[in-house]
Short mmCIF file of C-alpha atoms in Angstrom, two decimals:
data_model
loop_
_atom_site.label_atom_id
_atom_site.label_comp_id
_atom_site.label_asym_id
_atom_site.label_seq_id
_atom_site.Cartn_x
_atom_site.Cartn_y
_atom_site.Cartn_z
CA MET A 1 0.14 0.04 0.14
CA ALA A 2 3.03 2.56 0.96
CA ASN A 3 4.77 1.68 -2.35
CA LYS A 4 1.35 2.25 -4.57
CA ARG A 5 0.85 5.64 -2.75
CA SER A 6 4.44 6.60 -2.83
CA LYS A 7 4.09 6.38 -7.01
CA VAL A 8 0.92 8.75 -6.85
CA GLN A 9 2.30 11.31 -4.33
CA ARG A 10 2.45 14.69 -5.52
CA ARG A 11 5.70 16.47 -4.78
CA ILE A 12 6.11 20.36 -5.30
CA VAL A 13 9.91 19.79 -5.66
CA SER A 14 11.42 16.28 -7.12
CA LYS A 15 14.18 14.48 -5.43
CA ASP A 16 16.88 16.13 -7.60
CA GLY A 17 15.68 19.57 -6.69
CA HIS A 18 13.51 20.62 -9.66
CA ASN A 19 10.28 22.53 -9.69
CA ASN A 20 7.34 20.23 -10.16
CA VAL A 21 4.81 23.45 -10.59
CA ARG A 22 3.74 24.38 -13.82
CA ILE A 23 2.52 27.85 -14.37
CA ASP A 24 -0.47 27.99 -16.39
CA ASN A 25 -3.11 30.63 -18.03
CA VAL A 26 -1.03 33.44 -17.61
CA GLU A 27 -1.83 36.65 -19.53
CA SER A 28 0.89 38.13 -21.75
CA MET A 29 3.62 35.74 -20.63
CA VAL A 30 5.42 35.95 -23.47
CA GLN A 31 5.86 39.73 -22.93
CA LEU A 32 6.81 39.36 -19.38
CA TYR A 33 9.49 36.90 -20.78
CA LEU A 34 10.81 39.48 -23.08
CA HIS A 35 11.07 42.06 -20.48
CA ASP A 36 13.26 40.42 -18.81
CA ILE A 37 15.14 38.97 -21.71
CA TRP A 38 18.57 38.57 -20.10
CA THR A 39 17.14 35.93 -17.45
CA THR A 40 15.22 34.35 -20.20
CA VAL A 41 18.02 33.87 -22.49
CA VAL A 42 20.52 32.59 -19.57
CA ASP A 43 17.67 29.96 -18.59
CA MET A 44 17.54 28.74 -21.99
CA LYS A 45 18.51 25.14 -22.70
CA TRP A 46 21.71 25.03 -24.52
CA ARG A 47 19.79 23.76 -28.06
CA TYR A 48 18.11 26.71 -28.15
CA LYS A 49 20.64 29.00 -27.04
CA LEU A 50 23.03 27.41 -29.69
CA THR A 51 20.48 28.23 -32.20
CA LEU A 52 20.05 31.68 -30.98
CA PHE A 53 23.84 32.05 -31.06
CA ALA A 54 24.23 30.82 -34.94
CA SER A 55 21.18 32.75 -35.72
CA THR A 56 22.31 35.88 -34.34
CA PHE A 57 25.20 36.03 -36.51
CA VAL A 58 23.50 34.57 -39.63
CA MET A 59 20.60 36.87 -39.65
CA THR A 60 22.96 40.17 -38.97
CA TRP A 61 25.17 39.05 -42.01
CA PHE A 62 22.25 38.61 -43.83
CA ILE A 63 20.20 41.85 -42.99
CA PHE A 64 23.38 44.10 -43.45
CA GLY A 65 24.16 42.42 -46.81
CA VAL A 66 20.75 43.33 -47.81
CA PHE A 67 21.34 46.94 -46.77
CA TYR A 68 24.40 47.05 -48.90
CA PHE A 69 22.83 45.26 -51.98
CA PHE A 70 19.89 47.59 -51.96
CA ILE A 71 22.38 50.78 -51.59
CA GLY A 72 24.71 49.95 -54.33
CA MET A 73 21.34 49.32 -56.51
CA GLY A 74 20.28 52.91 -55.41
CA ASN A 75 23.48 54.18 -56.40
CA GLY A 76 23.49 52.29 -59.92
CA ASP A 77 26.31 50.43 -59.30
CA PHE A 78 24.96 47.27 -61.06
CA ASP A 79 23.89 49.33 -64.09
CA ALA A 80 27.23 51.17 -64.61
CA LEU A 81 29.41 50.03 -67.61
CA PRO A 82 32.82 48.17 -67.22
CA ASN A 83 34.62 51.23 -68.59
CA SER A 84 32.53 53.89 -67.06
CA ASN A 85 34.04 56.41 -64.53
CA HIS A 86 31.46 55.24 -62.14
CA THR A 87 32.31 54.60 -58.39
CA PRO A 88 30.28 51.91 -56.79
CA CYS A 89 29.63 52.19 -53.13
CA VAL A 90 31.09 49.12 -52.27
CA VAL A 91 33.57 48.00 -54.93
CA GLN A 92 33.30 44.36 -56.18
CA VAL A 93 29.86 43.91 -55.00
CA GLU A 94 27.47 42.91 -57.70
CA THR A 95 25.15 40.36 -56.48
CA LEU A 96 23.33 39.71 -53.16
CA THR A 97 25.74 36.96 -52.47
CA GLY A 98 28.66 39.53 -52.99
CA ALA A 99 27.06 41.72 -50.29
CA PHE A 100 26.46 39.10 -48.15
CA LEU A 101 29.87 38.08 -47.88
CA PHE A 102 31.38 41.75 -47.79
CA SER A 103 28.76 41.78 -44.76
CA LEU A 104 30.27 38.77 -43.17
CA GLU A 105 33.64 40.07 -43.82
CA THR A 106 33.09 43.19 -42.27
CA GLN A 107 31.59 41.86 -38.95
CA THR A 108 34.01 39.03 -38.61
CA THR A 109 36.94 41.72 -39.17
CA ILE A 110 38.17 39.44 -41.60
CA GLY A 111 38.99 42.12 -44.21
CA TYR A 112 40.41 40.25 -47.11
CA GLY A 113 40.76 43.48 -49.36
CA PHE A 114 38.93 42.46 -52.24
CA ARG A 115 35.59 44.04 -51.28
CA HIS A 116 35.62 47.74 -49.67
CA ILE A 117 33.67 50.78 -49.41
CA SER A 118 34.47 53.74 -51.42
CA GLU A 119 34.61 57.25 -50.07
CA GLU A 120 32.00 58.51 -52.41
CA CYS A 121 29.06 56.98 -50.43
CA PRO A 122 28.34 58.30 -47.14
CA LEU A 123 25.05 56.05 -46.71
CA ALA A 124 27.51 52.92 -47.33
CA ILE A 125 30.00 54.25 -44.63
CA PHE A 126 27.05 54.83 -41.98
CA THR A 127 25.51 51.54 -42.72
CA LEU A 128 28.99 50.41 -41.96
CA VAL A 129 29.71 51.92 -38.59
CA ALA A 130 25.92 51.09 -37.53
CA GLN A 131 26.72 47.38 -38.30
CA LEU A 132 29.72 47.36 -36.15
CA VAL A 133 28.03 49.20 -33.28
CA ILE A 134 24.94 46.94 -33.35
CA THR A 135 26.50 43.63 -33.87
CA GLY A 136 28.97 44.58 -31.57
CA LEU A 137 26.36 44.69 -28.74
CA ALA A 138 24.34 41.59 -29.80
CA GLU A 139 27.80 39.59 -29.54
CA ILE A 140 28.42 40.80 -25.92
CA PHE A 141 25.01 40.06 -25.22
CA VAL A 142 24.71 36.26 -26.30
CA THR A 143 28.59 35.80 -25.49
CA GLY A 144 27.73 36.92 -21.94
CA ALA A 145 24.45 34.53 -21.89
CA PHE A 146 27.04 32.00 -22.49
CA LEU A 147 29.51 32.66 -19.76
CA ALA A 148 26.76 33.32 -17.60
CA LYS A 149 24.93 29.86 -18.07
CA LEU A 150 28.32 28.40 -17.56
CA ALA A 151 29.49 29.94 -14.61
CA ARG A 152 26.01 29.44 -13.16
CA PRO A 153 26.23 28.02 -9.25
CA LYS A 154 23.47 25.48 -10.49
CA LYS A 155 25.90 23.26 -11.72
CA ARG A 156 28.03 23.20 -8.51
CA ALA A 157 24.61 22.55 -6.62
CA GLU A 158 24.40 19.21 -8.44
CA THR A 159 27.64 17.89 -6.95
CA ILE A 160 25.93 18.53 -3.29
CA LYS A 161 24.19 14.94 -2.61
CA PHE A 162 21.37 14.12 -0.17
CA SER A 163 20.42 11.01 1.45
CA TYR A 164 17.95 9.33 -0.18
CA ASN A 165 15.68 8.70 3.09
CA ALA A 166 15.47 10.85 6.04
CA VAL A 167 15.45 8.99 9.58
CA ILE A 168 13.98 9.53 12.81
CA CYS A 169 15.62 8.32 15.92
CA ARG A 170 17.23 9.88 19.30
CA ARG A 171 20.03 12.39 19.44
CA GLN A 172 21.24 13.70 22.23
CA SER A 173 18.27 12.10 24.18
CA LYS A 174 15.95 14.29 21.61
CA LEU A 175 13.92 12.86 19.13
CA CYS A 176 15.39 14.07 16.03
CA LEU A 177 14.71 14.05 12.43
CA MET A 178 17.87 13.35 10.51
CA VAL A 179 19.22 14.12 6.49
CA ARG A 180 22.76 13.38 5.51
CA VAL A 181 24.14 15.75 3.37
CA ALA A 182 27.80 15.53 1.20
CA ASN A 183 30.14 17.51 -0.95
CA MET A 184 30.91 15.41 -4.04
CA ARG A 185 33.86 17.62 -4.92
CA ARG A 186 37.23 18.10 -3.68
CA SER A 187 36.38 22.02 -3.73
CA LEU A 188 35.29 23.27 -0.48
CA LEU A 189 31.66 24.69 0.36
CA ILE A 190 31.85 27.31 3.33
CA GLN A 191 28.76 29.21 5.17
CA CYS A 192 26.45 26.36 4.62
CA GLN A 193 23.04 26.77 5.90
CA LEU A 194 20.37 23.70 6.15
CA THR A 195 16.83 25.31 5.94
CA GLY A 196 13.24 23.28 5.90
CA LYS A 197 10.01 24.18 4.75
CA LEU A 198 7.13 21.83 5.29
CA PHE A 199 4.31 21.78 2.82
CA GLN A 200 0.86 20.50 3.81
CA SER A 201 -2.82 21.47 3.81
CA ASN A 202 -3.92 23.78 6.76
CA THR A 203 -7.33 25.19 7.92
CA THR A 204 -6.99 28.49 9.66
CA GLU A 205 -9.08 29.40 12.82
CA GLU A 206 -11.58 31.24 10.42
CA GLY A 207 -12.02 27.88 8.38
CA GLU A 208 -10.05 29.22 5.34
CA LYS A 209 -8.53 26.20 3.72
CA THR A 210 -5.27 26.09 1.89
CA GLN A 211 -4.01 23.30 0.11
CA ILE A 212 0.01 24.21 0.32
CA HIS A 213 0.73 25.89 3.59
CA GLN A 214 4.33 26.62 4.56
CA ARG A 215 6.16 26.30 7.70
CA SER A 216 9.77 26.67 8.74
CA VAL A 217 11.71 23.79 10.01
CA ASP A 218 14.91 24.27 11.70
CA PHE A 219 17.82 22.07 11.07
CA TYR A 220 20.99 22.23 13.15
CA MET A 221 24.51 20.41 13.12
CA ASP A 222 24.93 18.65 16.80
CA SER A 223 22.37 20.81 17.91
CA SER A 224 23.97 24.03 17.24
CA GLY A 225 23.32 27.05 14.76
CA GLU A 226 27.09 27.36 13.73
CA CYS A 227 27.97 27.21 10.28
CA PRO A 228 29.33 23.58 9.11
CA PHE A 229 32.49 22.96 7.44
CA LEU A 230 31.02 20.85 4.71
CA ILE A 231 34.48 18.85 3.86
CA LEU A 232 32.99 15.49 5.38
CA PRO A 233 29.42 14.28 4.91
CA LEU A 234 27.56 15.61 7.40
CA SER A 235 24.33 14.83 9.08
CA PHE A 236 21.69 17.64 10.36
CA TYR A 237 19.02 17.25 12.74
CA HIS A 238 15.11 18.84 13.37
CA ILE A 239 14.58 18.24 16.76
CA LEU A 240 10.72 16.90 17.10
CA ASP A 241 9.59 18.84 20.13
CA GLU A 242 6.28 20.87 20.85
CA ASN A 243 7.65 23.51 19.04
CA SER A 244 8.24 21.42 15.76
CA PRO A 245 6.00 21.88 12.75
CA LEU A 246 6.25 17.89 12.60
CA ALA A 247 4.84 17.83 16.74
CA GLY A 248 3.00 14.88 17.16
CA LEU A 249 4.44 12.58 14.65
CA THR A 250 4.50 8.97 15.35
CA ALA A 251 5.72 5.52 14.08
CA GLU A 252 1.97 4.78 13.64
CA ASN A 253 0.62 8.24 11.92
CA LEU A 254 3.96 8.65 10.02
CA HIS A 255 2.71 7.18 6.75
CA THR A 256 -0.99 8.55 7.13
CA ARG A 257 0.16 12.00 7.39
CA ASP A 258 0.35 14.07 3.94
CA PHE A 259 2.95 16.56 3.96
CA GLU A 260 6.33 17.54 1.92
CA LEU A 261 9.51 18.43 3.59
CA LEU A 262 11.70 20.75 1.26
CA VAL A 263 15.33 20.78 2.38
CA THR A 264 17.44 23.43 0.93
CA LEU A 265 21.07 23.84 1.37
CA ASN A 266 22.84 27.51 0.92
CA ALA A 267 26.35 27.54 0.58
CA THR A 268 29.61 29.46 -0.58
CA MET A 269 31.91 28.26 -2.91
CA GLU A 270 35.38 28.94 -1.60
CA SER A 271 36.75 29.23 -5.30
CA THR A 272 34.57 31.70 -6.94
CA ALA A 273 32.92 33.11 -3.55
CA ALA A 274 29.81 32.64 -5.45
CA THR A 275 26.46 31.08 -3.65
CA CYS A 276 25.13 27.97 -4.69
CA GLN A 277 21.82 26.15 -3.39
CA SER A 278 20.81 22.80 -3.70
CA ARG A 279 17.24 21.10 -2.69
CA THR A 280 15.73 17.89 -2.29
CA SER A 281 12.52 17.10 -0.42
CA TYR A 282 11.13 14.15 1.75
CA VAL A 283 7.60 12.57 1.43
CA PRO A 284 6.30 10.54 4.69
CA GLN A 285 7.05 7.51 2.54
CA GLU A 286 10.78 8.29 2.69
CA ILE A 287 11.00 9.26 6.25
CA LEU A 288 12.31 5.89 8.24
CA TRP A 289 11.32 5.95 11.82
CA GLY A 290 13.41 3.99 14.44
CA TYR A 291 16.63 4.12 11.98
CA GLU A 292 20.00 5.71 11.99
CA PHE A 293 22.45 6.35 9.38
CA ARG A 294 25.45 3.88 8.87
CA PRO A 295 28.75 5.09 9.57
CA VAL A 296 30.15 6.48 6.24
CA LEU A 297 33.65 7.92 7.17
CA PHE A 298 36.54 5.18 7.64
CA SER A 299 40.27 6.05 7.95
CA THR A 300 43.03 4.13 6.40
CA ALA A 301 46.57 2.65 7.41
CA SER A 302 47.97 6.05 5.77
CA GLY A 303 46.27 8.74 7.90
CA ARG A 304 43.34 9.54 5.53
CA TYR A 305 39.69 10.15 6.30
CA VAL A 306 37.82 8.43 3.47
CA PRO A 307 34.31 8.74 2.92
CA ASP A 308 32.71 5.43 1.36
CA PHE A 309 29.72 6.43 -0.49
CA ASN A 310 28.54 3.20 -0.89
CA PHE A 311 27.07 3.50 2.72
CA PHE A 312 26.04 7.07 2.08
CA ASP A 313 22.16 6.06 1.60
CA LYS A 314 22.14 3.02 4.17
CA VAL A 315 20.62 2.84 7.30
CA GLN A 316 20.69 0.80 10.31
CA VAL A 317 17.83 0.22 12.90
CA SER A 318 18.44 2.00 15.71
CA ASN A 319 19.83 0.65 19.25
CA ASP A 320 17.71 3.01 21.21
CA PRO A 321 15.99 1.19 24.34
CA SER A 322 12.67 3.69 23.41
CA PHE A 323 12.87 1.82 20.03
CA LEU A 324 13.52 -1.33 20.67
CA SER A 325 11.23 -1.94 23.29
CA ASN A 326 8.52 -2.06 20.93
CA ASN A 327 9.63 -5.13 18.76
CA LYS A 328 6.50 -5.33 16.85
CA GLU A 329 6.64 -1.78 15.46
CA LYS A 330 10.35 -2.31 14.94
CA MET A 331 9.80 -5.14 12.89
CA LYS A 332 7.08 -3.54 11.02
CA ILE A 333 8.99 -0.84 9.97
CA GLU A 334 11.77 -2.82 8.89
CA GLU A 335 9.85 -5.18 6.90
CA ASN A 336 8.52 -1.80 5.35
CA TYR A 337 11.95 -0.62 4.47
CA LYS A 338 12.97 -4.14 2.99
CA ARG A 339 9.99 -4.41 0.87
CA GLU A 340 10.23 -0.72 -0.46
#
């Protein structure tokens, strides 16, 4: 039953941190995206960004090539006799293809010297200057969007790993909900802060029902509020006391509760000083009552500490007497976990 229910469990945030909320029926959505064109371009998928990059160059080459072609046509360059004293606006441009090639050479500063603008045509000179200014700005914009997407902390956040399950056990004589977090790269993360949001339906005192109500869930490292140094896999704790949004949670009602726990890690990258954010979420079927994480850190003969990530998501039954006293509940929890 738990497996069947977990398949249809609605989530606001997926396990890998992606937003599952779909925005629909928004008026002037295209206009809103165009108003913030920079964010729109940066958030584009790579296939669209590459298409935009290529089309920006090709279209500007072609558009200004058409301008040069019509300037030459208006100046009578294509009707002049070979032996006449007529000075063309763009020398050696007699077709639209030639005008396109001249535009390409101008914008890319290739400068073969075969085609060039004469001094007798101010309109062509103005068009040349306008092309260099406009296309220069366009290249800066597109190139900047490429660099911004490559340097986004989002990719760094993908190397932060959360435990697949959260566990509930006792820590320092207090009932705690625990999640494990690890940094998968050698570059350090500093000023780490783990925060949580509990999403569940709620009914106010006035009788107003809200489908999604958010409440803050505080996490600590060793029950302290200091920023941890995320160089090794760490376990963060939330104390399940009377002040907790999860107050009243028991082994009996855990899988009957309807909520989603969003866990967010904010950290600063030591190498670039940029901040990154990584997220995951837990539904009741992914929270194990009466379990604790297995040790993941080992030492070698050479004096090194080695986190073995084969044990990162492994859990074991808690040895706390308060959990072991109820053998029936313990066996039920263990059977449910093995079945999952």
